[in-house]
Amino acid sequence: MTQPKMNLHGVSICPAGEENYERYKDFRGKWLFQYDYRDTDGELFSVVMPTLTECRMRRDKWLAKKIHHSNS
């Protein structure tokens, strides 16, 4: 069984309010996570980090900054 792709024709297929990620080896043989999160307003956050935990921490910082700016 093949794993579903994160994008279709180069466009993220991550649904609103959800995350999507896949693990891969880069050209140096290092494992990384490609991580996408689409906010409920449709805006996409995307990052590549060594761990899923780091990806989610970056997402949380992005969301906090986004909420702060919308309340200003």
PDB file of N, CA and C in Angstrom:
ATOM      1  N   MET A   1       0.844  -1.182   0.000  1.00  0.00           N
ATOM      2  CA  MET A   1       0.000   0.000   0.000  1.00  0.00           C
ATOM      3  C   MET A   1       0.889   1.246   0.000  1.00  0.00           C
ATOM      4  N   THR A   2       0.568   2.209  -0.832  1.00  0.00           N
ATOM      5  CA  THR A   2       1.357   3.438  -0.901  1.00  0.00           C
ATOM      6  C   THR A   2       0.762   4.490   0.018  1.00  0.00           C
ATOM      7  N   GLN A   3       1.646   5.303   0.566  1.00  0.00           N
ATOM      8  CA  GLN A   3       1.232   6.387   1.444  1.00  0.00           C
ATOM      9  C   GLN A   3       0.641   7.513   0.608  1.00  0.00           C
ATOM     10  N   PRO A   4      -0.466   8.133   1.065  1.00  0.00           N
ATOM     11  CA  PRO A   4      -1.036   9.247   0.306  1.00  0.00           C
ATOM     12  C   PRO A   4      -0.069  10.424   0.242  1.00  0.00           C
ATOM     13  N   LYS A   5      -0.104  11.143  -0.844  1.00  0.00           N
ATOM     14  CA  LYS A   5       0.759  12.306  -1.025  1.00  0.00           C
ATOM     15  C   LYS A   5       0.210  13.497  -0.240  1.00  0.00           C
ATOM     16  N   MET A   6       1.111  14.432   0.089  1.00  0.00           N
ATOM     17  CA  MET A   6       0.725  15.645   0.802  1.00  0.00           C
ATOM     18  C   MET A   6       0.204  16.717  -0.141  1.00  0.00           C
ATOM     19  N   ASN A   7       0.468  16.547  -1.440  1.00  0.00           N
ATOM     20  CA  ASN A   7       0.034  17.577  -2.373  1.00  0.00           C
ATOM     21  C   ASN A   7      -0.416  16.937  -3.675  1.00  0.00           C
ATOM     22  N   LEU A   8      -1.141  17.706  -4.425  1.00  0.00           N
ATOM     23  CA  LEU A   8      -1.607  17.289  -5.738  1.00  0.00           C
ATOM     24  C   LEU A   8      -1.145  18.349  -6.726  1.00  0.00           C
ATOM     25  N   HIS A   9      -0.283  17.970  -7.634  1.00  0.00           N
ATOM     26  CA  HIS A   9       0.281  18.901  -8.625  1.00  0.00           C
ATOM     27  C   HIS A   9       0.967  20.088  -7.946  1.00  0.00           C
ATOM     28  N   GLY A  10       1.653  19.826  -6.819  1.00  0.00           N
ATOM     29  CA  GLY A  10       2.401  20.861  -6.118  1.00  0.00           C
ATOM     30  C   GLY A  10       1.592  21.735  -5.182  1.00  0.00           C
ATOM     31  N   VAL A  11       0.294  21.432  -5.021  1.00  0.00           N
ATOM     32  CA  VAL A  11      -0.569  22.219  -4.139  1.00  0.00           C
ATOM     33  C   VAL A  11      -0.973  21.352  -2.953  1.00  0.00           C
ATOM     34  N   SER A  12      -0.796  21.882  -1.742  1.00  0.00           N
ATOM     35  CA  SER A  12      -1.118  21.121  -0.537  1.00  0.00           C
ATOM     36  C   SER A  12      -2.590  20.714  -0.528  1.00  0.00           C
ATOM     37  N   ILE A  13      -2.842  19.474  -0.124  1.00  0.00           N
ATOM     38  CA  ILE A  13      -4.219  18.980  -0.028  1.00  0.00           C
ATOM     39  C   ILE A  13      -4.672  18.903   1.424  1.00  0.00           C
ATOM     40  N   CYS A  14      -3.988  19.614   2.295  1.00  0.00           N
ATOM     41  CA  CYS A  14      -4.309  19.618   3.721  1.00  0.00           C
ATOM     42  C   CYS A  14      -5.650  20.315   3.945  1.00  0.00           C
ATOM     43  N   PRO A  15      -6.630  19.618   4.550  1.00  0.00           N
ATOM     44  CA  PRO A  15      -7.936  20.234   4.804  1.00  0.00           C
ATOM     45  C   PRO A  15      -7.865  21.306   5.904  1.00  0.00           C
ATOM     46  N   ALA A  16      -8.786  22.237   5.901  1.00  0.00           N
ATOM     47  CA  ALA A  16      -8.835  23.307   6.900  1.00  0.00           C
ATOM     48  C   ALA A  16      -8.969  22.718   8.302  1.00  0.00           C
ATOM     49  N   GLY A  17      -8.153  23.251   9.226  1.00  0.00           N
ATOM     50  CA  GLY A  17      -8.188  22.817  10.612  1.00  0.00           C
ATOM     51  C   GLY A  17      -7.437  21.522  10.878  1.00  0.00           C
ATOM     52  N   GLU A  18      -6.684  21.028   9.895  1.00  0.00           N
ATOM     53  CA  GLU A  18      -5.976  19.758  10.064  1.00  0.00           C
ATOM     54  C   GLU A  18      -4.510  19.885   9.688  1.00  0.00           C
ATOM     55  N   GLU A  19      -3.730  18.878  10.119  1.00  0.00           N
ATOM     56  CA  GLU A  19      -2.314  18.816   9.780  1.00  0.00           C
ATOM     57  C   GLU A  19      -2.076  17.637   8.847  1.00  0.00           C
ATOM     58  N   ASN A  20      -0.983  17.718   8.127  1.00  0.00           N
ATOM     59  CA  ASN A  20      -0.579  16.660   7.219  1.00  0.00           C
ATOM     60  C   ASN A  20       0.944  16.663   7.217  1.00  0.00           C
ATOM     61  N   TYR A  21       1.568  15.485   7.293  1.00  0.00           N
ATOM     62  CA  TYR A  21       3.018  15.433   7.316  1.00  0.00           C
ATOM     63  C   TYR A  21       3.516  14.124   6.727  1.00  0.00           C
ATOM     64  N   GLU A  22       4.760  14.173   6.284  1.00  0.00           N
ATOM     65  CA  GLU A  22       5.424  12.949   5.852  1.00  0.00           C
ATOM     66  C   GLU A  22       6.903  13.049   6.189  1.00  0.00           C
ATOM     67  N   ARG A  23       7.494  11.914   6.468  1.00  0.00           N
ATOM     68  CA  ARG A  23       8.904  11.819   6.829  1.00  0.00           C
ATOM     69  C   ARG A  23       9.678  11.369   5.589  1.00  0.00           C
ATOM     70  N   TYR A  24      10.842  11.956   5.388  1.00  0.00           N
ATOM     71  CA  TYR A  24      11.665  11.592   4.240  1.00  0.00           C
ATOM     72  C   TYR A  24      13.141  11.805   4.558  1.00  0.00           C
ATOM     73  N   LYS A  25      13.992  11.197   3.761  1.00  0.00           N
ATOM     74  CA  LYS A  25      15.439  11.398   3.882  1.00  0.00           C
ATOM     75  C   LYS A  25      15.864  12.444   2.866  1.00  0.00           C
ATOM     76  N   ASP A  26      16.662  13.410   3.329  1.00  0.00           N
ATOM     77  CA  ASP A  26      17.166  14.420   2.401  1.00  0.00           C
ATOM     78  C   ASP A  26      18.392  13.874   1.655  1.00  0.00           C
ATOM     79  N   PHE A  27      19.002  14.703   0.845  1.00  0.00           N
ATOM     80  CA  PHE A  27      20.123  14.263   0.014  1.00  0.00           C
ATOM     81  C   PHE A  27      21.341  13.836   0.828  1.00  0.00           C
ATOM     82  N   ARG A  28      21.419  14.250   2.101  1.00  0.00           N
ATOM     83  CA  ARG A  28      22.540  13.859   2.965  1.00  0.00           C
ATOM     84  C   ARG A  28      22.238  12.587   3.755  1.00  0.00           C
ATOM     85  N   GLY A  29      21.006  12.072   3.606  1.00  0.00           N
ATOM     86  CA  GLY A  29      20.598  10.886   4.354  1.00  0.00           C
ATOM     87  C   GLY A  29      20.005  11.209   5.711  1.00  0.00           C
ATOM     88  N   LYS A  30      19.710  12.488   5.957  1.00  0.00           N
ATOM     89  CA  LYS A  30      19.139  12.929   7.227  1.00  0.00           C
ATOM     90  C   LYS A  30      17.612  12.869   7.149  1.00  0.00           C
ATOM     91  N   TRP A  31      16.979  12.329   8.195  1.00  0.00           N
ATOM     92  CA  TRP A  31      15.518  12.246   8.232  1.00  0.00           C
ATOM     93  C   TRP A  31      14.914  13.592   8.611  1.00  0.00           C
ATOM     94  N   LEU A  32      13.899  14.011   7.861  1.00  0.00           N
ATOM     95  CA  LEU A  32      13.184  15.267   8.100  1.00  0.00           C
ATOM     96  C   LEU A  32      11.682  15.043   7.959  1.00  0.00           C
ATOM     97  N   PHE A  33      10.921  15.971   8.510  1.00  0.00           N
ATOM     98  CA  PHE A  33       9.472  15.972   8.348  1.00  0.00           C
ATOM     99  C   PHE A  33       9.057  17.173   7.512  1.00  0.00           C
ATOM    100  N   GLN A  34       8.273  16.940   6.480  1.00  0.00           N
ATOM    101  CA  GLN A  34       7.575  18.005   5.754  1.00  0.00           C
ATOM    102  C   GLN A  34       6.220  18.092   6.439  1.00  0.00           C
ATOM    103  N   TYR A  35       5.877  19.266   6.956  1.00  0.00           N
ATOM    104  CA  TYR A  35       4.679  19.434   7.766  1.00  0.00           C
ATOM    105  C   TYR A  35       3.829  20.571   7.211  1.00  0.00           C
ATOM    106  N   ASP A  36       2.539  20.325   7.036  1.00  0.00           N
ATOM    107  CA  ASP A  36       1.569  21.352   6.631  1.00  0.00           C
ATOM    108  C   ASP A  36       0.448  21.405   7.651  1.00  0.00           C
ATOM    109  N   TYR A  37      -0.004  22.607   7.932  1.00  0.00           N
ATOM    110  CA  TYR A  37      -1.199  22.810   8.750  1.00  0.00           C
ATOM    111  C   TYR A  37      -2.015  23.900   8.070  1.00  0.00           C
ATOM    112  N   ARG A  38      -3.270  23.611   7.799  1.00  0.00           N
ATOM    113  CA  ARG A  38      -4.138  24.624   7.207  1.00  0.00           C
ATOM    114  C   ARG A  38      -5.080  25.124   8.298  1.00  0.00           C
ATOM    115  N   ASP A  39      -4.980  26.417   8.610  1.00  0.00           N
ATOM    116  CA  ASP A  39      -5.810  27.027   9.642  1.00  0.00           C
ATOM    117  C   ASP A  39      -7.272  27.006   9.201  1.00  0.00           C
ATOM    118  N   THR A  40      -8.161  27.212  10.146  1.00  0.00           N
ATOM    119  CA  THR A  40      -9.591  27.188   9.842  1.00  0.00           C
ATOM    120  C   THR A  40     -10.005  28.297   8.884  1.00  0.00           C
ATOM    121  N   ASP A  41      -9.163  29.347   8.760  1.00  0.00           N
ATOM    122  CA  ASP A  41      -9.466  30.416   7.807  1.00  0.00           C
ATOM    123  C   ASP A  41      -8.901  30.120   6.415  1.00  0.00           C
ATOM    124  N   GLY A  42      -8.254  28.943   6.274  1.00  0.00           N
ATOM    125  CA  GLY A  42      -7.732  28.524   4.975  1.00  0.00           C
ATOM    126  C   GLY A  42      -6.263  28.821   4.751  1.00  0.00           C
ATOM    127  N   GLU A  43      -5.626  29.611   5.629  1.00  0.00           N
ATOM    128  CA  GLU A  43      -4.213  29.943   5.460  1.00  0.00           C
ATOM    129  C   GLU A  43      -3.344  28.722   5.766  1.00  0.00           C
ATOM    130  N   LEU A  44      -2.339  28.489   4.941  1.00  0.00           N
ATOM    131  CA  LEU A  44      -1.474  27.319   5.065  1.00  0.00           C
ATOM    132  C   LEU A  44      -0.164  27.672   5.758  1.00  0.00           C
ATOM    133  N   PHE A  45       0.212  26.861   6.741  1.00  0.00           N
ATOM    134  CA  PHE A  45       1.520  26.931   7.384  1.00  0.00           C
ATOM    135  C   PHE A  45       2.285  25.688   6.960  1.00  0.00           C
ATOM    136  N   SER A  46       3.521  25.864   6.520  1.00  0.00           N
ATOM    137  CA  SER A  46       4.330  24.740   6.064  1.00  0.00           C
ATOM    138  C   SER A  46       5.749  24.907   6.581  1.00  0.00           C
ATOM    139  N   VAL A  47       6.354  23.794   7.033  1.00  0.00           N
ATOM    140  CA  VAL A  47       7.708  23.848   7.571  1.00  0.00           C
ATOM    141  C   VAL A  47       8.364  22.480   7.396  1.00  0.00           C
ATOM    142  N   VAL A  48       9.699  22.478   7.346  1.00  0.00           N
ATOM    143  CA  VAL A  48      10.482  21.246   7.335  1.00  0.00           C
ATOM    144  C   VAL A  48      11.396  21.288   8.552  1.00  0.00           C
ATOM    145  N   MET A  49      11.308  20.258   9.404  1.00  0.00           N
ATOM    146  CA  MET A  49      12.104  20.180  10.628  1.00  0.00           C
ATOM    147  C   MET A  49      12.504  18.730  10.870  1.00  0.00           C
ATOM    148  N   PRO A  50      13.506  18.499  11.728  1.00  0.00           N
ATOM    149  CA  PRO A  50      13.946  17.135  12.006  1.00  0.00           C
ATOM    150  C   PRO A  50      12.924  16.276  12.775  1.00  0.00           C
ATOM    151  N   THR A  51      12.077  16.908  13.587  1.00  0.00           N
ATOM    152  CA  THR A  51      11.102  16.129  14.359  1.00  0.00           C
ATOM    153  C   THR A  51       9.700  16.710  14.196  1.00  0.00           C
ATOM    154  N   LEU A  52       8.729  15.854  14.391  1.00  0.00           N
ATOM    155  CA  LEU A  52       7.336  16.287  14.332  1.00  0.00           C
ATOM    156  C   LEU A  52       7.032  17.249  15.483  1.00  0.00           C
ATOM    157  N   THR A  53       7.637  17.025  16.626  1.00  0.00           N
ATOM    158  CA  THR A  53       7.451  17.915  17.778  1.00  0.00           C
ATOM    159  C   THR A  53       7.905  19.333  17.445  1.00  0.00           C
ATOM    160  N   GLU A  54       9.058  19.466  16.774  1.00  0.00           N
ATOM    161  CA  GLU A  54       9.550  20.794  16.375  1.00  0.00           C
ATOM    162  C   GLU A  54       8.604  21.448  15.374  1.00  0.00           C
ATOM    163  N   CYS A  55       8.063  20.667  14.459  1.00  0.00           N
ATOM    164  CA  CYS A  55       7.099  21.194  13.488  1.00  0.00           C
ATOM    165  C   CYS A  55       5.892  21.773  14.202  1.00  0.00           C
ATOM    166  N   ARG A  56       5.368  21.024  15.150  1.00  0.00           N
ATOM    167  CA  ARG A  56       4.170  21.475  15.878  1.00  0.00           C
ATOM    168  C   ARG A  56       4.460  22.680  16.763  1.00  0.00           C
ATOM    169  N   MET A  57       5.662  22.744  17.323  1.00  0.00           N
ATOM    170  CA  MET A  57       6.031  23.920  18.117  1.00  0.00           C
ATOM    171  C   MET A  57       6.069  25.161  17.234  1.00  0.00           C
ATOM    172  N   ARG A  58       6.641  25.039  16.041  1.00  0.00           N
ATOM    173  CA  ARG A  58       6.668  26.167  15.092  1.00  0.00           C
ATOM    174  C   ARG A  58       5.257  26.575  14.697  1.00  0.00           C
ATOM    175  N   ARG A  59       4.384  25.585  14.447  1.00  0.00           N
ATOM    176  CA  ARG A  59       2.988  25.869  14.110  1.00  0.00           C
ATOM    177  C   ARG A  59       2.304  26.640  15.242  1.00  0.00           C
ATOM    178  N   ASP A  60       2.529  26.203  16.477  1.00  0.00           N
ATOM    179  CA  ASP A  60       1.907  26.862  17.629  1.00  0.00           C
ATOM    180  C   ASP A  60       2.375  28.308  17.763  1.00  0.00           C
ATOM    181  N   LYS A  61       3.662  28.555  17.517  1.00  0.00           N
ATOM    182  CA  LYS A  61       4.177  29.933  17.551  1.00  0.00           C
ATOM    183  C   LYS A  61       3.537  30.768  16.444  1.00  0.00           C
ATOM    184  N   TRP A  62       3.405  30.179  15.259  1.00  0.00           N
ATOM    185  CA  TRP A  62       2.775  30.860  14.133  1.00  0.00           C
ATOM    186  C   TRP A  62       1.334  31.219  14.460  1.00  0.00           C
ATOM    187  N   LEU A  63       0.603  30.260  15.037  1.00  0.00           N
ATOM    188  CA  LEU A  63      -0.791  30.518  15.403  1.00  0.00           C
ATOM    189  C   LEU A  63      -0.898  31.613  16.464  1.00  0.00           C
ATOM    190  N   ALA A  64      -0.022  31.569  17.479  1.00  0.00           N
ATOM    191  CA  ALA A  64      -0.048  32.575  18.539  1.00  0.00           C
ATOM    192  C   ALA A  64       0.216  33.969  17.971  1.00  0.00           C
ATOM    193  N   LYS A  65       1.193  34.062  17.072  1.00  0.00           N
ATOM    194  CA  LYS A  65       1.514  35.353  16.439  1.00  0.00           C
ATOM    195  C   LYS A  65       0.340  35.830  15.586  1.00  0.00           C
ATOM    196  N   LYS A  66      -0.266  34.912  14.867  1.00  0.00           N
ATOM    197  CA  LYS A  66      -1.405  35.243  14.020  1.00  0.00           C
ATOM    198  C   LYS A  66      -2.588  35.748  14.849  1.00  0.00           C
ATOM    199  N   ILE A  67      -2.849  35.097  15.966  1.00  0.00           N
ATOM    200  CA  ILE A  67      -3.948  35.507  16.856  1.00  0.00           C
ATOM    201  C   ILE A  67      -3.645  36.873  17.464  1.00  0.00           C
ATOM    202  N   HIS A  68      -2.391  37.082  17.866  1.00  0.00           N
ATOM    203  CA  HIS A  68      -1.992  38.364  18.457  1.00  0.00           C
ATOM    204  C   HIS A  68      -2.193  39.507  17.468  1.00  0.00           C
ATOM    205  N   HIS A  69      -1.797  39.294  16.204  1.00  0.00           N
ATOM    206  CA  HIS A  69      -1.955  40.332  15.191  1.00  0.00           C
ATOM    207  C   HIS A  69      -3.423  40.613  14.863  1.00  0.00           C
ATOM    208  N   SER A  70      -4.249  39.595  14.910  1.00  0.00           N
ATOM    209  CA  SER A  70      -5.669  39.799  14.594  1.00  0.00           C
ATOM    210  C   SER A  70      -6.389  40.521  15.731  1.00  0.00           C
ATOM    211  N   ASN A  71      -5.835  40.457  16.957  1.00  0.00           N
ATOM    212  CA  ASN A  71      -6.449  41.131  18.096  1.00  0.00           C
ATOM    213  C   ASN A  71      -5.906  42.533  18.296  1.00  0.00           C
ATOM    214  N   SER A  72      -4.917  42.935  17.506  1.00  0.00           N
ATOM    215  CA  SER A  72      -4.311  44.268  17.651  1.00  0.00           C
ATOM    216  C   SER A  72      -5.120  45.330  16.970  1.00  0.00           C
TER     217      SER A  72
END
